[in-house]
Amino acid sequence: MSAETTIATRSLTKRYGDVLAVDGVELDVRRGEIYGFLGRNGAGKTTTIRMLLGLIRPDRGEVEVLGTRIGASSREVFSHVGYLVESATAYPNLTVRENLDIQRRLTRAPHAAVEEAIEAMRLGEFAARRAGVLSLGNKQRLSLARALLHRPDVLVLDEPANALDPAGIVEVRELLRSLSSEHGVTVFMSSHILGEVAHLADRIGIVSSGRLVEEIDREQLRGRERSHVEIGVSDPVRAATALGQAGFARIERDGEGLRVFDARDRVPEMTRALVSAGLDVTGIAPVREDLESYFLRLTGDGE
Ligand code: ATP
């Protein structure tokens, strides 16, 4: 594990009966980055997060957080980690402020931390209200406030946008962005909504049926939004060479055909290059694949 790695997993695997909930996941989350763990319902996000936090034990593989291998004697590292998991519940009969004060004492944070967390999650209006009567969105804010309160170096958040209204989602996004960019906090967050992580994450890991099927960074994400041209051609290998010579830089094999990126406006030129190389063109179609359909295709729902 490099010094820049904050969360690492190796061969992380968990099975529930017949269901392989997490299947050999290898993660390297770098210090200060926002990593979006994206997958559909049941993909294995929560199970992975529970293993990162030592809440359940993997069947195979291992987890390291801040250089500490997670296991029976890894409690100390969690003083540097803030987390929000589905089952996190507040004491319903205590107020928001009292709940946060308990968290403060547990984490030995300074007194001022409670008001700071209330302020950060805009819970001022509700601070004296019992946690049990909060709206779902405000319960989520309280859970986030608890996660942040002791100023952890690492935040592990399972579906942080759950139950938040659109304004709340933007607020949390800005908060996480500033924690990462100004304070070097590493954020690992799961989501089933592409738009949510696409706006925020420096890197996205796409998980499907327990497997990490692809990792993409912000730059690649933008690239994916670009259109490409699908070409059916008699000899794809020779066609790729001919197009390369004609100045087309991004060419991928796609079954019996080719995909050429950044070429939407150059279809005539492309056809000429193929024909003059003596190739038969059986089809040529510009395609615009947005991120959503890309994600659906990767996670097996786009066919
Ligand atoms: P969601 O977005 O719906 O929360 P997820 O990506 O977090 O989904 P997990 O909760 O990790 O998915 O579940 C992965 C798979 O493991 C699912 O098929 C789920 O039914 C199964 N699973 C999770 N926990 C258990 C458990 N305690 N016992 C049996 N099966 C489980």
CSV table of C-alpha atoms and ligand atoms in Angstrom, one decimal:
chain,number,residue,atom,x,y,z
A,1,MET,CA,0.0,0.0,0.0
A,2,SER,CA,1.5,3.4,-1.0
A,3,ALA,CA,1.6,6.4,1.4
A,4,GLU,CA,-1.0,8.0,-0.8
A,5,THR,CA,-3.5,5.1,-0.3
A,6,THR,CA,-6.1,5.6,2.4
A,7,ILE,CA,-8.4,2.7,1.9
A,8,ALA,CA,-7.2,-0.5,0.2
A,9,THR,CA,-8.9,-3.8,-0.3
A,10,ARG,CA,-7.4,-7.0,-1.7
A,11,SER,CA,-9.6,-9.9,-3.0
A,12,LEU,CA,-12.4,-8.7,-0.7
A,13,THR,CA,-15.1,-11.3,-0.8
A,14,LYS,CA,-18.4,-12.0,1.1
A,15,ARG,CA,-21.0,-14.6,0.4
A,16,TYR,CA,-24.5,-14.9,1.9
A,17,GLY,CA,-25.7,-18.4,1.1
A,18,ASP,CA,-25.9,-18.6,-2.7
A,19,VAL,CA,-25.4,-14.9,-3.1
A,20,LEU,CA,-21.8,-13.7,-3.7
A,21,ALA,CA,-22.5,-10.2,-2.3
A,22,VAL,CA,-18.9,-9.0,-2.8
A,23,ASP,CA,-16.6,-10.8,-5.2
A,24,GLY,CA,-12.9,-10.2,-5.1
A,25,VAL,CA,-13.0,-6.4,-4.9
A,26,GLU,CA,-9.7,-4.5,-5.1
A,27,LEU,CA,-9.8,-0.9,-4.2
A,28,ASP,CA,-7.1,1.8,-3.8
A,29,VAL,CA,-8.6,5.0,-2.6
A,30,ARG,CA,-6.1,7.8,-2.5
A,31,ARG,CA,-5.7,10.4,0.2
A,32,GLY,CA,-7.9,13.4,-0.3
A,33,GLU,CA,-9.9,12.0,-3.2
A,34,ILE,CA,-13.7,11.6,-3.4
A,35,TYR,CA,-14.3,8.1,-4.5
A,36,GLY,CA,-17.9,7.3,-5.7
A,37,PHE,CA,-18.9,3.6,-5.4
A,38,LEU,CA,-21.6,3.3,-7.9
A,39,GLY,CA,-24.0,0.4,-8.4
A,40,ARG,CA,-27.6,-0.6,-8.6
A,41,ASN,CA,-29.6,-1.9,-5.7
A,42,GLY,CA,-28.1,-5.2,-4.4
A,43,ALA,CA,-24.8,-4.7,-6.2
A,44,GLY,CA,-22.8,-5.1,-3.0
A,45,LYS,CA,-22.1,-1.5,-1.9
A,46,THR,CA,-23.4,-1.8,1.6
A,47,THR,CA,-21.7,-5.1,2.2
A,48,THR,CA,-18.4,-3.7,1.0
A,49,ILE,CA,-18.8,-0.6,3.2
A,50,ARG,CA,-19.6,-2.8,6.2
A,51,MET,CA,-16.3,-4.7,5.6
A,52,LEU,CA,-14.3,-1.4,5.2
A,53,LEU,CA,-15.6,-0.4,8.6
A,54,GLY,CA,-15.0,-3.8,10.3
A,55,LEU,CA,-18.7,-4.2,11.0
A,56,ILE,CA,-18.8,-7.6,9.2
A,57,ARG,CA,-15.9,-9.9,8.5
A,58,PRO,CA,-14.9,-10.8,4.9
A,59,ASP,CA,-14.9,-14.5,3.9
A,60,ARG,CA,-11.8,-13.8,2.0
A,61,GLY,CA,-9.4,-10.9,1.4
A,62,GLU,CA,-8.5,-8.0,3.5
A,63,VAL,CA,-9.0,-4.3,4.1
A,64,GLU,CA,-6.5,-1.6,5.1
A,65,VAL,CA,-7.6,1.8,6.3
A,66,LEU,CA,-4.9,4.5,6.9
A,67,GLY,CA,-2.3,1.7,6.9
A,68,THR,CA,-4.0,-0.4,9.5
A,69,ARG,CA,-5.3,-3.8,8.6
A,70,ILE,CA,-8.9,-4.0,9.7
A,71,GLY,CA,-9.5,-6.9,12.2
A,72,ALA,CA,-10.0,-7.6,15.8
A,73,SER,CA,-7.4,-5.1,17.0
A,74,SER,CA,-8.0,-2.2,14.7
A,75,ARG,CA,-10.2,0.0,16.9
A,76,GLU,CA,-7.8,2.9,17.1
A,77,VAL,CA,-7.9,3.7,13.4
A,78,PHE,CA,-11.6,4.4,13.6
A,79,SER,CA,-11.0,7.5,15.7
A,80,HIS,CA,-9.8,9.0,12.3
A,81,VAL,CA,-12.8,7.7,10.4
A,82,GLY,CA,-16.3,9.1,10.2
A,83,TYR,CA,-19.0,7.0,8.8
A,84,LEU,CA,-22.7,6.8,7.9
A,85,VAL,CA,-24.2,3.4,7.4
A,86,GLU,CA,-27.8,2.5,6.8
A,87,SER,CA,-28.5,1.2,10.2
A,88,ALA,CA,-27.1,4.3,12.0
A,89,THR,CA,-29.8,5.4,14.3
A,90,ALA,CA,-29.9,8.3,16.7
A,91,TYR,CA,-31.3,8.1,20.3
A,92,PRO,CA,-34.9,9.0,19.5
A,93,ASN,CA,-35.7,10.6,22.8
A,94,LEU,CA,-32.7,12.8,22.9
A,95,THR,CA,-32.4,16.0,21.0
A,96,VAL,CA,-30.3,16.6,18.0
A,97,ARG,CA,-27.8,18.5,20.2
A,98,GLU,CA,-27.7,15.8,22.9
A,99,ASN,CA,-27.2,13.1,20.3
A,100,LEU,CA,-24.2,15.0,18.9
A,101,ASP,CA,-22.9,15.6,22.4
A,102,ILE,CA,-22.8,11.9,23.0
A,103,GLN,CA,-20.9,11.4,19.8
A,104,ARG,CA,-18.5,14.2,20.8
A,105,ARG,CA,-17.8,12.4,24.1
A,106,LEU,CA,-17.3,9.1,22.4
A,107,THR,CA,-14.8,10.6,20.0
A,108,ARG,CA,-13.3,12.9,22.6
A,109,ALA,CA,-13.8,15.9,20.3
A,110,PRO,CA,-13.7,19.4,21.7
A,111,HIS,CA,-17.0,21.1,22.9
A,112,ALA,CA,-17.1,23.4,20.0
A,113,ALA,CA,-17.4,20.5,17.6
A,114,VAL,CA,-21.1,20.0,18.4
A,115,GLU,CA,-22.1,23.5,17.3
A,116,GLU,CA,-19.8,23.3,14.3
A,117,ALA,CA,-21.5,20.1,13.1
A,118,ILE,CA,-24.9,21.6,13.7
A,119,GLU,CA,-23.9,24.5,11.6
A,120,ALA,CA,-22.3,22.4,8.9
A,121,MET,CA,-25.4,20.4,8.4
A,122,ARG,CA,-27.7,23.3,8.9
A,123,LEU,CA,-29.5,21.7,11.8
A,124,GLY,CA,-29.7,24.9,13.9
A,125,GLU,CA,-33.5,25.2,13.7
A,126,PHE,CA,-33.9,21.6,14.8
A,127,ALA,CA,-31.1,21.3,17.4
A,128,ALA,CA,-33.5,21.2,20.4
A,129,ARG,CA,-35.9,18.8,18.7
A,130,ARG,CA,-36.0,15.2,19.6
A,131,ALA,CA,-34.3,13.0,17.0
A,132,GLY,CA,-37.2,10.6,16.9
A,133,VAL,CA,-39.5,13.2,15.4
A,134,LEU,CA,-37.2,14.6,12.7
A,135,SER,CA,-38.1,14.2,9.1
A,136,LEU,CA,-36.2,11.6,7.2
A,137,GLY,CA,-34.0,14.2,5.5
A,138,ASN,CA,-33.1,15.8,8.8
A,139,LYS,CA,-32.4,12.4,10.3
A,140,GLN,CA,-29.9,11.9,7.4
A,141,ARG,CA,-28.4,15.4,8.2
A,142,LEU,CA,-28.0,14.3,11.8
A,143,SER,CA,-26.3,11.1,10.7
A,144,LEU,CA,-24.0,13.1,8.5
A,145,ALA,CA,-23.3,15.6,11.4
A,146,ARG,CA,-22.3,12.7,13.6
A,147,ALA,CA,-20.0,11.3,10.9
A,148,LEU,CA,-18.2,14.7,10.5
A,149,LEU,CA,-18.2,15.8,14.1
A,150,HIS,CA,-14.7,14.6,15.2
A,151,ARG,CA,-13.1,16.0,12.0
A,152,PRO,CA,-12.1,12.6,10.6
A,153,ASP,CA,-9.4,12.1,8.0
A,154,VAL,CA,-11.6,9.6,6.2
A,155,LEU,CA,-15.4,9.6,5.6
A,156,VAL,CA,-17.1,6.5,4.6
A,157,LEU,CA,-20.7,7.3,3.6
A,158,ASP,CA,-23.3,4.8,2.4
A,159,GLU,CA,-25.8,6.6,0.2
A,160,PRO,CA,-25.3,10.0,1.8
A,161,ALA,CA,-27.9,11.7,-0.4
A,162,ASN,CA,-30.6,9.4,0.7
A,163,ALA,CA,-33.8,11.2,1.8
A,164,LEU,CA,-32.2,14.6,1.2
A,165,ASP,CA,-34.1,17.1,-0.9
A,166,PRO,CA,-32.4,18.6,-4.0
A,167,ALA,CA,-31.1,21.6,-2.1
A,168,GLY,CA,-29.8,19.3,0.6
A,169,ILE,CA,-28.0,17.2,-2.0
A,170,VAL,CA,-26.3,20.3,-3.3
A,171,GLU,CA,-25.3,21.4,0.2
A,172,VAL,CA,-23.8,18.0,1.1
A,173,ARG,CA,-22.0,17.9,-2.3
A,174,GLU,CA,-20.4,21.3,-1.6
A,175,LEU,CA,-19.5,20.3,1.9
A,176,LEU,CA,-17.8,17.1,0.8
A,177,ARG,CA,-16.0,18.9,-1.9
A,178,SER,CA,-14.6,21.5,0.5
A,179,LEU,CA,-13.7,18.8,3.0
A,180,SER,CA,-11.7,17.0,0.3
A,181,SER,CA,-10.1,20.0,-1.4
A,182,GLU,CA,-9.5,22.3,1.6
A,183,HIS,CA,-8.9,19.8,4.4
A,184,GLY,CA,-7.6,16.8,2.5
A,185,VAL,CA,-10.3,14.5,3.8
A,186,THR,CA,-10.7,11.3,1.9
A,187,VAL,CA,-14.4,10.5,1.0
A,188,PHE,CA,-15.6,7.1,0.0
A,189,MET,CA,-19.3,7.3,-0.8
A,190,SER,CA,-21.7,4.9,-2.3
A,191,SER,CA,-24.7,5.7,-4.5
A,192,HIS,CA,-27.0,4.1,-7.0
A,193,ILE,CA,-27.6,7.4,-8.8
A,194,LEU,CA,-25.0,8.2,-11.5
A,195,GLY,CA,-25.7,11.9,-11.5
A,196,GLU,CA,-24.9,12.2,-7.9
A,197,VAL,CA,-21.4,10.8,-8.1
A,198,ALA,CA,-20.7,12.1,-11.6
A,199,HIS,CA,-20.9,15.7,-10.2
A,200,LEU,CA,-18.7,15.1,-7.2
A,201,ALA,CA,-16.4,12.2,-7.4
A,202,ASP,CA,-12.8,12.4,-8.6
A,203,ARG,CA,-13.0,8.7,-9.4
A,204,ILE,CA,-15.9,6.3,-9.8
A,205,GLY,CA,-15.8,2.6,-9.2
A,206,ILE,CA,-18.7,0.8,-10.8
A,207,VAL,CA,-19.9,-2.3,-9.0
A,208,SER,CA,-22.2,-4.9,-10.4
A,209,SER,CA,-23.1,-8.3,-8.9
A,210,GLY,CA,-20.4,-7.8,-6.3
A,211,ARG,CA,-17.6,-7.2,-8.8
A,212,LEU,CA,-15.8,-3.9,-9.5
A,213,VAL,CA,-16.4,-3.8,-13.2
A,214,GLU,CA,-14.7,-0.5,-14.0
A,215,GLU,CA,-13.0,2.4,-12.5
A,216,ILE,CA,-13.1,5.8,-14.2
A,217,ASP,CA,-11.7,9.1,-13.3
A,218,ARG,CA,-13.2,12.5,-14.0
A,219,GLU,CA,-11.3,13.0,-17.2
A,220,GLN,CA,-12.4,9.6,-18.6
A,221,LEU,CA,-15.9,10.4,-17.4
A,222,ARG,CA,-16.0,13.4,-19.6
A,223,GLY,CA,-14.5,11.4,-22.5
A,224,ARG,CA,-17.3,8.8,-22.1
A,225,GLU,CA,-19.9,11.5,-22.7
A,226,ARG,CA,-18.4,12.1,-26.1
A,227,SER,CA,-20.0,10.6,-29.1
A,228,HIS,CA,-18.4,7.9,-31.3
A,229,VAL,CA,-19.0,6.5,-34.7
A,230,GLU,CA,-19.8,2.8,-35.2
A,231,ILE,CA,-18.4,1.2,-38.3
A,232,GLY,CA,-19.2,-2.1,-39.8
A,233,VAL,CA,-16.3,-3.1,-42.2
A,234,SER,CA,-15.0,-6.1,-44.0
A,235,ASP,CA,-11.6,-6.2,-42.2
A,236,PRO,CA,-11.6,-4.3,-38.9
A,237,VAL,CA,-7.9,-4.8,-38.4
A,238,ARG,CA,-6.9,-3.2,-41.7
A,239,ALA,CA,-9.6,-0.7,-41.2
A,240,ALA,CA,-8.1,0.4,-37.9
A,241,THR,CA,-4.8,0.8,-39.5
A,242,ALA,CA,-6.2,2.8,-42.4
A,243,LEU,CA,-8.1,5.1,-40.1
A,244,GLY,CA,-5.0,5.5,-37.9
A,245,GLN,CA,-3.0,6.6,-40.9
A,246,ALA,CA,-5.8,9.1,-41.8
A,247,GLY,CA,-5.4,10.8,-38.4
A,248,PHE,CA,-8.1,9.2,-36.3
A,249,ALA,CA,-6.6,8.7,-32.9
A,250,ARG,CA,-9.1,6.9,-30.7
A,251,ILE,CA,-10.2,3.6,-32.3
A,252,GLU,CA,-11.6,0.6,-30.4
A,253,ARG,CA,-12.6,-2.9,-31.6
A,254,ASP,CA,-16.3,-3.6,-31.1
A,255,GLY,CA,-17.1,-7.2,-32.0
A,256,GLU,CA,-16.9,-7.4,-35.8
A,257,GLY,CA,-16.8,-3.6,-36.1
A,258,LEU,CA,-15.0,-0.5,-34.8
A,259,ARG,CA,-15.8,2.4,-32.7
A,260,VAL,CA,-14.1,5.7,-33.5
A,261,PHE,CA,-14.2,8.4,-31.0
A,262,ASP,CA,-14.1,12.2,-31.6
A,263,ALA,CA,-15.1,11.5,-35.2
A,264,ARG,CA,-18.7,12.5,-35.4
A,265,ASP,CA,-18.1,15.4,-37.8
A,266,ARG,CA,-15.6,13.4,-39.9
A,267,VAL,CA,-17.9,10.7,-41.4
A,268,PRO,CA,-17.2,11.5,-45.1
A,269,GLU,CA,-13.5,11.6,-44.5
A,270,MET,CA,-13.6,8.3,-42.6
A,271,THR,CA,-15.6,6.7,-45.4
A,272,ARG,CA,-13.1,7.9,-48.0
A,273,ALA,CA,-10.1,6.5,-46.0
A,274,LEU,CA,-11.8,3.1,-45.7
A,275,VAL,CA,-12.8,2.9,-49.4
A,276,SER,CA,-9.5,4.0,-50.7
A,277,ALA,CA,-7.9,1.3,-48.6
A,278,GLY,CA,-10.0,-1.2,-50.5
A,279,LEU,CA,-12.3,-2.0,-47.7
A,280,ASP,CA,-16.1,-2.7,-47.9
A,281,VAL,CA,-18.1,-0.5,-45.5
A,282,THR,CA,-21.2,-2.3,-44.4
A,283,GLY,CA,-22.5,0.4,-42.0
A,284,ILE,CA,-21.5,3.7,-40.5
A,285,ALA,CA,-23.5,5.3,-37.7
A,286,PRO,CA,-22.7,8.2,-35.4
A,287,VAL,CA,-23.8,7.3,-31.8
A,288,ARG,CA,-24.1,9.5,-28.8
A,289,GLU,CA,-24.0,7.4,-25.6
A,290,ASP,CA,-24.7,9.4,-22.5
A,291,LEU,CA,-23.3,8.4,-19.2
A,292,GLU,CA,-26.5,7.0,-18.0
A,293,SER,CA,-26.8,4.4,-20.8
A,294,TYR,CA,-23.1,3.6,-20.4
A,295,PHE,CA,-23.6,2.9,-16.7
A,296,LEU,CA,-26.7,0.8,-17.5
A,297,ARG,CA,-24.8,-1.2,-20.1
A,298,LEU,CA,-21.9,-1.8,-17.7
A,299,THR,CA,-24.2,-3.0,-15.0
A,300,GLY,CA,-26.2,-5.2,-17.3
A,301,ASP,CA,-29.4,-3.4,-17.7
A,302,GLY,CA,-28.9,-1.6,-21.0
A,303,GLU,CA,-29.6,-4.4,-23.4
B,1,ATP,P1,-28.7,-1.2,-2.1
B,1,ATP,O1,-28.4,-0.1,-3.0
B,1,ATP,O2,-30.0,-1.8,-2.4
B,1,ATP,O3,-28.5,-0.9,-0.6
B,1,ATP,P2,-26.2,-2.6,-2.1
B,1,ATP,O4,-25.4,-2.4,-3.4
B,1,ATP,O5,-25.8,-1.9,-0.9
B,1,ATP,O6,-27.7,-2.4,-2.5
B,1,ATP,P3,-25.9,-5.0,-0.6
B,1,ATP,O7,-26.8,-4.6,0.5
B,1,ATP,O8,-24.4,-5.0,-0.3
B,1,ATP,O9,-26.2,-4.2,-1.9
B,1,ATP,O10,-26.3,-6.5,-1.0
B,1,ATP,C1,-25.6,-7.3,-1.9
B,1,ATP,C2,-26.3,-8.7,-2.0
B,1,ATP,O11,-26.1,-9.4,-0.8
B,1,ATP,C3,-27.8,-8.6,-2.2
B,1,ATP,O12,-28.2,-9.6,-3.1
B,1,ATP,C4,-28.4,-8.8,-0.8
B,1,ATP,O13,-29.6,-9.4,-0.9
B,1,ATP,C5,-27.3,-9.8,-0.2
B,1,ATP,N1,-27.2,-9.6,1.2
B,1,ATP,C6,-26.8,-8.5,1.9
B,1,ATP,N2,-26.8,-8.6,3.2
B,1,ATP,C7,-27.3,-9.9,3.4
B,1,ATP,C8,-27.5,-10.6,4.6
B,1,ATP,N3,-27.3,-10.2,5.9
B,1,ATP,N4,-28.0,-11.9,4.5
B,1,ATP,C9,-28.3,-12.4,3.2
B,1,ATP,N5,-28.1,-11.7,2.1
B,1,ATP,C10,-27.6,-10.5,2.2
